[in-house]
Structure formats: structure tokens, C-alpha cells
Amino acid sequence: LDPVDGSVATGQGIRILMDDGSRIIFRLSGTAGSGATIRMYIEQYEPEKISTLASEALADLIRVALDLSAIKTFIGTEEPTVIT
């Protein structure tokens, strides 16, 4: 059950819910023949950091996500190819 809109989705990836309401989501996306992209979504409500760059405001949660997933070990790269 999505805590924001109450929707239910299955088979859409791996979702990790934190005690403070933060979420880490991993899912595959891509089209046949062109490979797949691993998307990592980081969501955290930080009202006091509203004017801070997202990468800085979410740095601790990003580190947790990378440590929990060991994604660098699986994909063999240190940096993402796209950040949105």
C-alpha cells in the first residue's frame, strides 16, 4: 500500500520503507533489444533542506540504498550513467 496515494502495485520492483517514511525503490525499466536500466528512487521529506540540492539533502539515504543493494558489485560501475 503506497503511503502517499493509497495505491497498490505488484511486480514493480523492490521497495524499502524506512521508519521515518523515507522510501528506497529499485526497479528495472527498458525496452526489448536495448537492455535494461536499473532505476533507483530515493524519497524523503526534508522540509528544512528545501533549498539544498537533492543529491546533498538525500546523501545519507542514498548511501544506505547503495550499501543495502550492493548494486555497484552487481553492475560493475562506480557512477550512474544518468541522474534525473
PDB file of C-alpha atoms in Angstrom:
ATOM      1  CA  LEU A   1       0.000   0.000   0.000  1.00  0.00           C
ATOM      2  CA  ASP A   2       1.517   3.295  -1.096  1.00  0.00           C
ATOM      3  CA  PRO A   3       1.660   5.654   1.919  1.00  0.00           C
ATOM      4  CA  VAL A   4       1.112   8.721  -0.282  1.00  0.00           C
ATOM      5  CA  ASP A   5      -1.794   7.849  -2.571  1.00  0.00           C
ATOM      6  CA  GLY A   6      -3.039   4.509  -1.190  1.00  0.00           C
ATOM      7  CA  SER A   7      -2.493   2.678  -4.476  1.00  0.00           C
ATOM      8  CA  VAL A   8      -1.394  -0.948  -4.671  1.00  0.00           C
ATOM      9  CA  ALA A   9       1.117  -2.134  -7.267  1.00  0.00           C
ATOM     10  CA  THR A  10       2.660  -5.584  -7.566  1.00  0.00           C
ATOM     11  CA  GLY A  11       5.675  -6.767  -9.511  1.00  0.00           C
ATOM     12  CA  GLN A  12       7.011  -3.239  -9.897  1.00  0.00           C
ATOM     13  CA  GLY A  13      10.369  -3.695  -8.195  1.00  0.00           C
ATOM     14  CA  ILE A  14      11.728  -3.722  -4.677  1.00  0.00           C
ATOM     15  CA  ARG A  15      10.545  -1.123  -2.188  1.00  0.00           C
ATOM     16  CA  ILE A  16      12.259  -0.500   1.142  1.00  0.00           C
ATOM     17  CA  LEU A  17      10.258   1.555   3.629  1.00  0.00           C
ATOM     18  CA  MET A  18      12.063   3.299   6.466  1.00  0.00           C
ATOM     19  CA  ASP A  19      10.648   4.111   9.906  1.00  0.00           C
ATOM     20  CA  ASP A  20      10.643   7.866   9.132  1.00  0.00           C
ATOM     21  CA  GLY A  21       8.553   7.412   5.966  1.00  0.00           C
ATOM     22  CA  SER A  22      11.502   7.555   3.569  1.00  0.00           C
ATOM     23  CA  ARG A  23      11.444   5.118   0.656  1.00  0.00           C
ATOM     24  CA  ILE A  24      14.077   3.423  -1.474  1.00  0.00           C
ATOM     25  CA  ILE A  25      12.776   1.810  -4.643  1.00  0.00           C
ATOM     26  CA  PHE A  26      14.655  -0.274  -7.201  1.00  0.00           C
ATOM     27  CA  ARG A  27      13.050  -1.309 -10.476  1.00  0.00           C
ATOM     28  CA  LEU A  28      14.003  -2.348 -13.974  1.00  0.00           C
ATOM     29  CA  SER A  29      12.938  -0.373 -16.989  1.00  0.00           C
ATOM     30  CA  GLY A  30      13.799  -0.559 -20.639  1.00  0.00           C
ATOM     31  CA  THR A  31      12.595  -1.964 -23.896  1.00  0.00           C
ATOM     32  CA  ALA A  32      13.316  -5.278 -25.559  1.00  0.00           C
ATOM     33  CA  GLY A  33      16.539  -5.332 -27.518  1.00  0.00           C
ATOM     34  CA  SER A  34      18.060  -2.277 -25.879  1.00  0.00           C
ATOM     35  CA  GLY A  35      18.901  -3.748 -22.491  1.00  0.00           C
ATOM     36  CA  ALA A  36      17.519  -2.760 -19.152  1.00  0.00           C
ATOM     37  CA  THR A  37      18.054   0.172 -16.871  1.00  0.00           C
ATOM     38  CA  ILE A  38      18.091  -0.180 -13.099  1.00  0.00           C
ATOM     39  CA  ARG A  39      16.241   2.759 -11.643  1.00  0.00           C
ATOM     40  CA  MET A  40      16.781   3.759  -8.040  1.00  0.00           C
ATOM     41  CA  TYR A  41      14.274   6.146  -6.500  1.00  0.00           C
ATOM     42  CA  ILE A  42      15.052   7.880  -3.218  1.00  0.00           C
ATOM     43  CA  GLU A  43      12.222   9.686  -1.458  1.00  0.00           C
ATOM     44  CA  GLN A  44      12.457  11.530   1.840  1.00  0.00           C
ATOM     45  CA  TYR A  45      10.577  14.512   3.228  1.00  0.00           C
ATOM     46  CA  GLU A  46      13.129  17.142   4.263  1.00  0.00           C
ATOM     47  CA  PRO A  47      11.324  20.471   4.833  1.00  0.00           C
ATOM     48  CA  GLU A  48      14.363  22.171   6.378  1.00  0.00           C
ATOM     49  CA  LYS A  49      16.528  21.269   3.369  1.00  0.00           C
ATOM     50  CA  ILE A  50      14.130  22.550   0.696  1.00  0.00           C
ATOM     51  CA  SER A  51      16.705  24.804  -0.971  1.00  0.00           C
ATOM     52  CA  THR A  52      19.509  22.217  -0.810  1.00  0.00           C
ATOM     53  CA  LEU A  53      20.496  20.169  -3.851  1.00  0.00           C
ATOM     54  CA  ALA A  54      18.640  16.849  -3.811  1.00  0.00           C
ATOM     55  CA  SER A  55      21.905  14.911  -4.029  1.00  0.00           C
ATOM     56  CA  GLU A  56      23.120  16.638  -0.861  1.00  0.00           C
ATOM     57  CA  ALA A  57      19.837  16.514   1.065  1.00  0.00           C
ATOM     58  CA  LEU A  58      19.432  12.799   0.312  1.00  0.00           C
ATOM     59  CA  ALA A  59      23.107  11.798   0.603  1.00  0.00           C
ATOM     60  CA  ASP A  60      22.666   9.691   3.754  1.00  0.00           C
ATOM     61  CA  LEU A  61      19.683   7.799   2.336  1.00  0.00           C
ATOM     62  CA  ILE A  62      21.466   7.291  -0.997  1.00  0.00           C
ATOM     63  CA  ARG A  63      24.408   5.775   0.884  1.00  0.00           C
ATOM     64  CA  VAL A  64      22.041   3.422   2.745  1.00  0.00           C
ATOM     65  CA  ALA A  65      20.421   2.375  -0.552  1.00  0.00           C
ATOM     66  CA  LEU A  66      23.770   1.660  -2.194  1.00  0.00           C
ATOM     67  CA  ASP A  67      25.014  -0.281   0.833  1.00  0.00           C
ATOM     68  CA  LEU A  68      21.834  -2.353   1.176  1.00  0.00           C
ATOM     69  CA  SER A  69      21.659  -3.225  -2.511  1.00  0.00           C
ATOM     70  CA  ALA A  70      25.372  -3.768  -3.219  1.00  0.00           C
ATOM     71  CA  ILE A  71      24.413  -2.550  -6.689  1.00  0.00           C
ATOM     72  CA  LYS A  72      27.976  -1.476  -7.543  1.00  0.00           C
ATOM     73  CA  THR A  73      29.086  -5.087  -7.124  1.00  0.00           C
ATOM     74  CA  PHE A  74      26.391  -6.372  -9.471  1.00  0.00           C
ATOM     75  CA  ILE A  75      26.695  -3.812 -12.272  1.00  0.00           C
ATOM     76  CA  GLY A  76      30.439  -3.226 -12.093  1.00  0.00           C
ATOM     77  CA  THR A  77      30.426   0.559 -12.153  1.00  0.00           C
ATOM     78  CA  GLU A  78      31.010   3.222  -9.538  1.00  0.00           C
ATOM     79  CA  GLU A  79      28.895   6.029 -11.030  1.00  0.00           C
ATOM     80  CA  PRO A  80      25.422   6.166 -12.533  1.00  0.00           C
ATOM     81  CA  THR A  81      25.145   6.884 -16.232  1.00  0.00           C
ATOM     82  CA  VAL A  82      22.059   9.087 -15.773  1.00  0.00           C
ATOM     83  CA  ILE A  83      20.823  11.124 -12.811  1.00  0.00           C
ATOM     84  CA  THR A  84      17.412  12.800 -13.023  1.00  0.00           C
TER      85      THR A  84
END
